[in-house]
PDB file of C-alpha atoms in Angstrom:
ATOM      1  CA  MET A   1      41.553  33.635 -14.087  1.00 39.00           C
ATOM      2  CA  TYR A   2      40.224  31.034 -16.507  1.00 37.00           C
ATOM      3  CA  LEU A   3      36.902  30.864 -14.703  1.00 36.00           C
ATOM      4  CA  ASN A   4      35.813  34.019 -16.519  1.00 35.00           C
ATOM      5  CA  HIS A   5      36.626  32.371 -19.837  1.00 34.00           C
ATOM      6  CA  PHE A   6      34.587  29.298 -18.892  1.00 31.00           C
ATOM      7  CA  VAL A   7      31.561  31.354 -17.884  1.00 31.00           C
ATOM      8  CA  ILE A   8      31.693  33.385 -21.087  1.00 30.00           C
ATOM      9  CA  PHE A   9      31.977  30.220 -23.168  1.00 31.00           C
ATOM     10  CA  CYS A  10      29.053  28.564 -21.448  1.00 32.00           C
ATOM     11  CA  SER A  11      26.911  31.674 -21.736  1.00 31.00           C
ATOM     12  CA  SER A  12      27.464  31.982 -25.472  1.00 31.00           C
ATOM     13  CA  LEU A  13      26.958  28.249 -25.890  1.00 34.00           C
ATOM     14  CA  PHE A  14      23.632  27.914 -24.099  1.00 34.00           C
ATOM     15  CA  LEU A  15      22.055  31.312 -24.666  1.00 33.00           C
ATOM     16  CA  PRO A  16      20.550  30.455 -28.105  1.00 35.00           C
ATOM     17  CA  GLN A  17      18.760  27.411 -26.636  1.00 35.00           C
ATOM     18  CA  PHE A  18      17.301  29.551 -23.872  1.00 31.00           C
ATOM     19  CA  ILE A  19      16.041  32.095 -26.375  1.00 32.00           C
ATOM     20  CA  ILE A  20      14.535  29.478 -28.670  1.00 34.00           C
ATOM     21  CA  ALA A  21      12.718  27.819 -25.765  1.00 37.00           C
ATOM     22  CA  SER A  22      11.336  31.104 -24.514  1.00 39.00           C
ATOM     23  CA  PRO A  23       7.685  31.742 -25.423  1.00 42.00           C
ATOM     24  CA  ASP A  24       8.584  35.398 -26.006  1.00 45.00           C
ATOM     25  CA  ALA A  25      11.274  34.600 -28.527  1.00 43.00           C
ATOM     26  CA  GLY A  26       8.932  35.115 -31.469  1.00 48.00           C
ATOM     27  CA  ASN A  27       9.842  33.618 -34.802  1.00 52.00           C
ATOM     28  CA  LEU A  28      12.332  30.737 -34.550  1.00 49.00           C
ATOM     29  CA  ASP A  29      14.470  32.070 -37.391  1.00 54.00           C
ATOM     30  CA  ASP A  30      14.629  35.505 -35.783  1.00 56.00           C
ATOM     31  CA  ALA A  31      15.748  33.972 -32.487  1.00 52.00           C
ATOM     32  CA  VAL A  32      18.590  32.126 -34.189  1.00 53.00           C
ATOM     33  CA  ASN A  33      19.605  34.850 -36.628  1.00 57.00           C
ATOM     34  CA  ARG A  34      20.013  37.470 -33.939  1.00 52.00           C
ATOM     35  CA  HIS A  35      23.197  35.593 -32.986  1.00 52.00           C
ATOM     36  CA  HIS A  36      24.470  35.663 -36.566  1.00 52.00           C
ATOM     37  CA  ARG A  37      24.245  39.324 -37.367  1.00 53.00           C
ATOM     38  CA  SER A  38      25.540  40.513 -40.707  1.00 57.00           C
ATOM     39  CA  LEU A  39      28.470  42.893 -40.944  1.00 56.00           C
ATOM     40  CA  PRO A  40      27.584  46.459 -39.950  1.00 56.00           C
ATOM     41  CA  LYS A  41      27.277  49.050 -42.669  1.00 59.00           C
ATOM     42  CA  SER A  42      30.585  50.831 -42.988  1.00 53.00           C
ATOM     43  CA  PRO A  43      30.982  54.423 -44.209  1.00 53.00           C
ATOM     44  CA  LYS A  44      34.148  53.302 -45.967  1.00 54.00           C
ATOM     45  CA  THR A  45      33.930  52.015 -49.523  1.00 52.00           C
ATOM     46  CA  ILE A  46      35.679  48.658 -49.723  1.00 52.00           C
ATOM     47  CA  VAL A  47      34.993  47.541 -53.272  1.00 52.00           C
ATOM     48  CA  ASP A  48      37.463  44.640 -53.403  1.00 55.00           C
ATOM     49  CA  TYR A  49      36.791  43.297 -49.930  1.00 63.00           C
ATOM     50  CA  GLU A  50      34.926  40.209 -51.112  1.00 66.00           C
ATOM     51  CA  GLU A  51      37.101  39.569 -54.163  1.00 78.00           C
ATOM     52  CA  ALA A  52      39.646  36.731 -54.142  1.00 83.00           C
ATOM     53  CA  GLU A  53      42.329  39.046 -55.521  1.00 85.00           C
ATOM     54  CA  PHE A  54      41.979  41.290 -52.482  1.00 82.00           C
ATOM     55  CA  TRP A  55      43.003  38.499 -50.141  1.00 82.00           C
ATOM     56  CA  LEU A  56      45.848  37.348 -52.378  1.00 89.00           C
ATOM     57  CA  ARG A  57      47.254  40.880 -52.539  1.00 90.00           C
ATOM     58  CA  SER A  58      46.792  41.340 -48.809  1.00 85.00           C
ATOM     59  CA  SER A  59      48.648  38.104 -48.033  1.00 89.00           C
ATOM     60  CA  GLN A  60      51.478  38.957 -50.415  1.00 94.00           C
ATOM     61  CA  ASP A  61      51.844  42.431 -48.914  1.00 92.00           C
ATOM     62  CA  THR A  62      52.024  40.980 -45.413  1.00 88.00           C
ATOM     63  CA  LEU A  63      54.574  38.376 -46.507  1.00 92.00           C
ATOM     64  CA  LYS A  64      56.783  41.007 -48.168  1.00 93.00           C
ATOM     65  CA  GLN A  65      56.593  43.162 -45.071  1.00 88.00           C
ATOM     66  CA  LYS A  66      57.667  40.313 -42.792  1.00 86.00           C
ATOM     67  CA  LEU A  67      60.474  39.180 -45.097  1.00 90.00           C
ATOM     68  CA  GLY A  68      61.716  42.751 -45.364  1.00 89.00           C
ATOM     69  CA  GLN A  69      62.110  43.175 -41.625  1.00 85.00           C
ATOM     70  CA  LYS A  70      65.685  43.253 -40.384  1.00 85.00           C
ATOM     71  CA  ARG A  71      66.367  40.291 -38.144  1.00 83.00           C
ATOM     72  CA  ILE A  72      67.763  41.255 -34.752  1.00 82.00           C
ATOM     73  CA  GLU A  73      70.327  38.770 -33.454  1.00 85.00           C
ATOM     74  CA  LYS A  74      71.228  40.669 -30.284  1.00 86.00           C
ATOM     75  CA  LYS A  75      69.618  40.280 -26.887  1.00 82.00           C
ATOM     76  CA  ALA A  76      66.214  41.864 -26.507  1.00 78.00           C
ATOM     77  CA  LYS A  77      66.477  45.423 -25.227  1.00 79.00           C
ATOM     78  CA  ASN A  78      62.971  45.528 -23.772  1.00 78.00           C
ATOM     79  CA  THR A  79      60.249  43.086 -22.822  1.00 79.00           C
ATOM     80  CA  ILE A  80      56.627  44.221 -22.587  1.00 81.00           C
ATOM     81  CA  PHE A  81      54.318  41.862 -20.718  1.00 80.00           C
ATOM     82  CA  PHE A  82      50.545  42.310 -21.013  1.00 80.00           C
ATOM     83  CA  LEU A  83      48.890  40.393 -18.171  1.00 78.00           C
ATOM     84  CA  GLY A  84      45.128  40.679 -17.792  1.00 76.00           C
ATOM     85  CA  ASP A  85      42.454  38.627 -16.058  1.00 74.00           C
ATOM     86  CA  GLY A  86      40.043  37.381 -18.695  1.00 75.00           C
ATOM     87  CA  MET A  87      42.371  38.441 -21.517  1.00 80.00           C
ATOM     88  CA  SER A  88      41.500  35.385 -23.572  1.00 82.00           C
ATOM     89  CA  VAL A  89      41.847  35.041 -27.330  1.00 87.00           C
ATOM     90  CA  ALA A  90      38.088  35.615 -27.687  1.00 90.00           C
ATOM     91  CA  THR A  91      38.270  38.817 -25.623  1.00 90.00           C
ATOM     92  CA  VAL A  92      41.180  40.157 -27.680  1.00 91.00           C
ATOM     93  CA  VAL A  93      39.292  39.372 -30.899  1.00 93.00           C
ATOM     94  CA  ALA A  94      36.197  41.201 -29.630  1.00 94.00           C
ATOM     95  CA  ALA A  95      38.323  44.217 -28.683  1.00 94.00           C
ATOM     96  CA  ARG A  96      39.974  44.227 -32.108  1.00 94.00           C
ATOM     97  CA  ILE A  97      36.634  44.118 -33.935  1.00 94.00           C
ATOM     98  CA  HIS A  98      35.151  46.813 -31.701  1.00 95.00           C
ATOM     99  CA  LYS A  99      38.131  49.089 -32.329  1.00 94.00           C
ATOM    100  CA  GLY A 100      37.835  48.611 -36.088  1.00 91.00           C
ATOM    101  CA  GLN A 101      34.118  49.384 -36.071  1.00 92.00           C
ATOM    102  CA  LEU A 102      34.675  52.544 -34.031  1.00 93.00           C
ATOM    103  CA  GLN A 103      37.141  53.606 -36.715  1.00 90.00           C
ATOM    104  CA  GLY A 104      34.490  53.146 -39.390  1.00 87.00           C
ATOM    105  CA  GLY A 105      35.519  49.740 -40.710  1.00 84.00           C
ATOM    106  CA  TYR A 106      34.052  46.264 -40.483  1.00 84.00           C
ATOM    107  CA  GLY A 107      36.309  45.419 -37.562  1.00 86.00           C
ATOM    108  CA  GLU A 108      38.092  42.216 -38.548  1.00 85.00           C
ATOM    109  CA  GLU A 109      40.639  44.088 -40.646  1.00 84.00           C
ATOM    110  CA  SER A 110      41.808  46.131 -37.657  1.00 89.00           C
ATOM    111  CA  ASN A 111      44.744  45.444 -35.338  1.00 91.00           C
ATOM    112  CA  LEU A 112      45.356  46.252 -31.708  1.00 92.00           C
ATOM    113  CA  HIS A 113      48.572  48.190 -31.258  1.00 90.00           C
ATOM    114  CA  PHE A 114      50.517  45.393 -29.576  1.00 89.00           C
ATOM    115  CA  GLU A 115      49.588  43.067 -32.444  1.00 89.00           C
ATOM    116  CA  THR A 116      51.739  45.214 -34.738  1.00 87.00           C
ATOM    117  CA  PHE A 117      54.920  44.578 -32.728  1.00 86.00           C
ATOM    118  CA  PRO A 118      57.628  42.779 -34.763  1.00 82.00           C
ATOM    119  CA  ASN A 119      57.860  39.950 -32.215  1.00 83.00           C
ATOM    120  CA  ILE A 120      54.902  38.817 -30.141  1.00 86.00           C
ATOM    121  CA  GLY A 121      53.825  35.638 -28.363  1.00 86.00           C
ATOM    122  CA  VAL A 122      50.977  34.239 -26.276  1.00 85.00           C
ATOM    123  CA  SER A 123      51.403  32.485 -22.937  1.00 83.00           C
ATOM    124  CA  LYS A 124      48.973  30.345 -20.909  1.00 82.00           C
ATOM    125  CA  THR A 125      49.225  28.586 -17.565  1.00 84.00           C
ATOM    126  CA  PHE A 126      47.324  26.846 -14.746  1.00 87.00           C
ATOM    127  CA  CYS A 127      47.777  25.988 -11.056  1.00 89.00           C
ATOM    128  CA  SER A 128      49.540  22.910  -9.705  1.00 90.00           C
ATOM    129  CA  ASP A 129      46.359  21.777  -7.972  1.00 91.00           C
ATOM    130  CA  SER A 130      43.703  23.430 -10.126  1.00 88.00           C
ATOM    131  CA  GLN A 131      42.975  23.801 -13.825  1.00 86.00           C
ATOM    132  CA  VAL A 132      41.113  27.040 -13.112  1.00 83.00           C
ATOM    133  CA  ALA A 133      43.829  29.466 -12.026  1.00 84.00           C
ATOM    134  CA  ASP A 134      43.568  32.577  -9.904  1.00 85.00           C
ATOM    135  CA  SER A 135      45.688  35.709 -10.249  1.00 83.00           C
ATOM    136  CA  ALA A 136      48.071  34.649  -7.481  1.00 85.00           C
ATOM    137  CA  CYS A 137      49.311  31.269  -8.687  1.00 87.00           C
ATOM    138  CA  SER A 138      49.122  32.267 -12.355  1.00 86.00           C
ATOM    139  CA  ALA A 139      51.280  35.352 -11.737  1.00 86.00           C
ATOM    140  CA  THR A 140      53.795  33.152  -9.923  1.00 88.00           C
ATOM    141  CA  ALA A 141      53.945  30.884 -12.973  1.00 89.00           C
ATOM    142  CA  TYR A 142      54.212  33.731 -15.478  1.00 86.00           C
ATOM    143  CA  LEU A 143      56.893  35.616 -13.575  1.00 86.00           C
ATOM    144  CA  SER A 144      58.989  32.835 -12.062  1.00 88.00           C
ATOM    145  CA  GLY A 145      58.443  29.866 -14.361  1.00 89.00           C
ATOM    146  CA  ILE A 146      57.218  27.717 -11.460  1.00 90.00           C
ATOM    147  CA  LYS A 147      53.595  26.626 -11.105  1.00 92.00           C
ATOM    148  CA  ALA A 148      52.165  26.946  -7.606  1.00 91.00           C
ATOM    149  CA  ASN A 149      49.013  25.972  -5.722  1.00 93.00           C
ATOM    150  CA  ILE A 150      45.905  28.099  -6.001  1.00 92.00           C
ATOM    151  CA  ASN A 151      45.743  31.121  -3.649  1.00 90.00           C
ATOM    152  CA  THR A 152      49.504  31.059  -3.032  1.00 90.00           C
ATOM    153  CA  ILE A 153      51.962  33.723  -4.168  1.00 88.00           C
ATOM    154  CA  GLY A 154      55.679  33.457  -4.828  1.00 88.00           C
ATOM    155  CA  VAL A 155      56.205  30.014  -3.292  1.00 91.00           C
ATOM    156  CA  LYS A 156      56.883  26.515  -4.592  1.00 92.00           C
ATOM    157  CA  PRO A 157      54.055  23.992  -5.165  1.00 92.00           C
ATOM    158  CA  SER A 158      55.138  22.095  -2.036  1.00 93.00           C
ATOM    159  CA  VAL A 159      53.665  24.951   0.027  1.00 93.00           C
ATOM    160  CA  LYS A 160      49.967  24.528   0.776  1.00 92.00           C
ATOM    161  CA  VAL A 161      47.461  27.313   1.383  1.00 89.00           C
ATOM    162  CA  GLY A 162      47.434  28.395   5.028  1.00 89.00           C
ATOM    163  CA  ASN A 163      50.854  26.945   5.865  1.00 92.00           C
ATOM    164  CA  PHE A 164      52.421  30.249   6.876  1.00 90.00           C
ATOM    165  CA  THR A 165      55.500  28.600   8.363  1.00 93.00           C
ATOM    166  CA  ALA A 166      56.334  27.074   4.986  1.00 91.00           C
ATOM    167  CA  MET A 167      55.577  30.362   3.224  1.00 88.00           C
ATOM    168  CA  MET A 168      58.138  32.171   5.389  1.00 90.00           C
ATOM    169  CA  ASP A 169      60.794  29.557   4.635  1.00 92.00           C
ATOM    170  CA  VAL A 170      63.221  31.206   2.206  1.00 90.00           C
ATOM    171  CA  SER A 171      64.028  27.851   0.614  1.00 92.00           C
ATOM    172  CA  GLN A 172      60.343  27.521  -0.380  1.00 92.00           C
ATOM    173  CA  GLN A 173      60.159  30.960  -2.002  1.00 90.00           C
ATOM    174  CA  VAL A 174      60.782  31.670  -5.686  1.00 90.00           C
ATOM    175  CA  GLU A 175      62.241  34.739  -7.383  1.00 86.00           C
ATOM    176  CA  SER A 176      60.335  36.540 -10.100  1.00 83.00           C
ATOM    177  CA  ALA A 177      61.593  37.999 -13.351  1.00 81.00           C
ATOM    178  CA  LEU A 178      61.469  41.446 -11.779  1.00 80.00           C
ATOM    179  CA  ALA A 179      63.846  40.383  -9.019  1.00 80.00           C
ATOM    180  CA  TRP A 180      66.208  39.028 -11.658  1.00 80.00           C
ATOM    181  CA  ALA A 181      66.021  42.345 -13.497  1.00 77.00           C
ATOM    182  CA  GLN A 182      66.787  44.262 -10.320  1.00 75.00           C
ATOM    183  CA  ASN A 183      69.816  42.062  -9.681  1.00 76.00           C
ATOM    184  CA  TYR A 184      71.132  43.031 -13.107  1.00 73.00           C
ATOM    185  CA  PHE A 185      70.370  46.722 -12.499  1.00 65.00           C
ATOM    186  CA  ARG A 186      67.640  46.803 -15.123  1.00 63.00           C
ATOM    187  CA  LEU A 187      65.012  49.524 -15.032  1.00 60.00           C
ATOM    188  CA  ILE A 188      61.514  48.234 -14.309  1.00 60.00           C
ATOM    189  CA  TRP A 189      58.302  50.002 -15.282  1.00 59.00           C
ATOM    190  CA  GLY A 190      54.861  48.861 -14.255  1.00 57.00           C
ATOM    191  CA  VAL A 191      51.484  50.124 -15.416  1.00 54.00           C
ATOM    192  CA  ASN A 192      48.487  49.115 -13.324  1.00 54.00           C
ATOM    193  CA  LEU A 193      45.063  49.630 -14.901  1.00 52.00           C
ATOM    194  CA  ASP A 194      43.182  47.891 -12.084  1.00 55.00           C
ATOM    195  CA  ASN A 195      41.982  51.010 -10.222  1.00 51.00           C
ATOM    196  CA  TRP A 196      45.548  51.604  -9.022  1.00 47.00           C
ATOM    197  CA  ARG A 197      45.372  48.759  -6.525  1.00 52.00           C
ATOM    198  CA  ILE A 198      48.199  46.420  -5.598  1.00 49.00           C
ATOM    199  CA  MET A 199      45.938  43.998  -3.743  1.00 50.00           C
ATOM    200  CA  CYS A 200      45.321  41.856  -6.835  1.00 51.00           C
ATOM    201  CA  GLY A 201      47.381  38.670  -6.970  1.00 52.00           C
ATOM    202  CA  LYS A 202      49.283  39.765 -10.069  1.00 53.00           C
ATOM    203  CA  TYR A 203      50.676  42.891  -8.426  1.00 54.00           C
ATOM    204  CA  LYS A 204      51.241  41.381  -4.989  1.00 54.00           C
ATOM    205  CA  ASN A 205      53.489  38.829  -6.639  1.00 54.00           C
ATOM    206  CA  LEU A 206      55.603  41.594  -8.152  1.00 57.00           C
ATOM    207  CA  PHE A 207      55.892  43.727  -5.060  1.00 52.00           C
ATOM    208  CA  SER A 208      56.500  40.826  -2.669  1.00 53.00           C
ATOM    209  CA  SER A 209      59.390  39.515  -4.755  1.00 51.00           C
ATOM    210  CA  CYS A 210      61.072  42.887  -5.221  1.00 46.00           C
ATOM    211  CA  MET A 211      60.763  44.465  -1.773  1.00 45.00           C
TER     212      MET A 211
END
């Protein structure tokens, strides 16, 4: 899963050097500046956007809004889990800016809908035997709290890839959060945006632990 992030990072890191070294790049300043584009022209009139008072007022408004929220001491009624391959911080930022520009703004001032939730967090993980995770072992970590080896699903890290005897051993299998929810008679909803397939590691982990 993190391999996509690494490739994107390397591409953005080395692309300017490739362009500068290219004989077709033209003027050196143009080659560099094309990666530092100015803000797009917005149809909206934002007079105070670059004024210091704008940011002070904006911060105070946000602070008042957060302090005015009623604190909930009870158990959470619902948990919404967004799990996406390549859903890095950089990707979320790009999506937020793109949404804002489509709405006629500069982009940075926009918010994705889930970013407006009263309580939100970010989670990251890796494999027991690999820093670059795949969907299988990362889903096991997210949903069971136990890190596993790469290319394994729903089993402990003592189980190696290809050891089917160990995989079938119930003592080597782990339960996911969905299985816990089913045991407590909780309703489970799943939305799959990956071409309606369950062959991806994320979804196989869910189905295998709940069937």
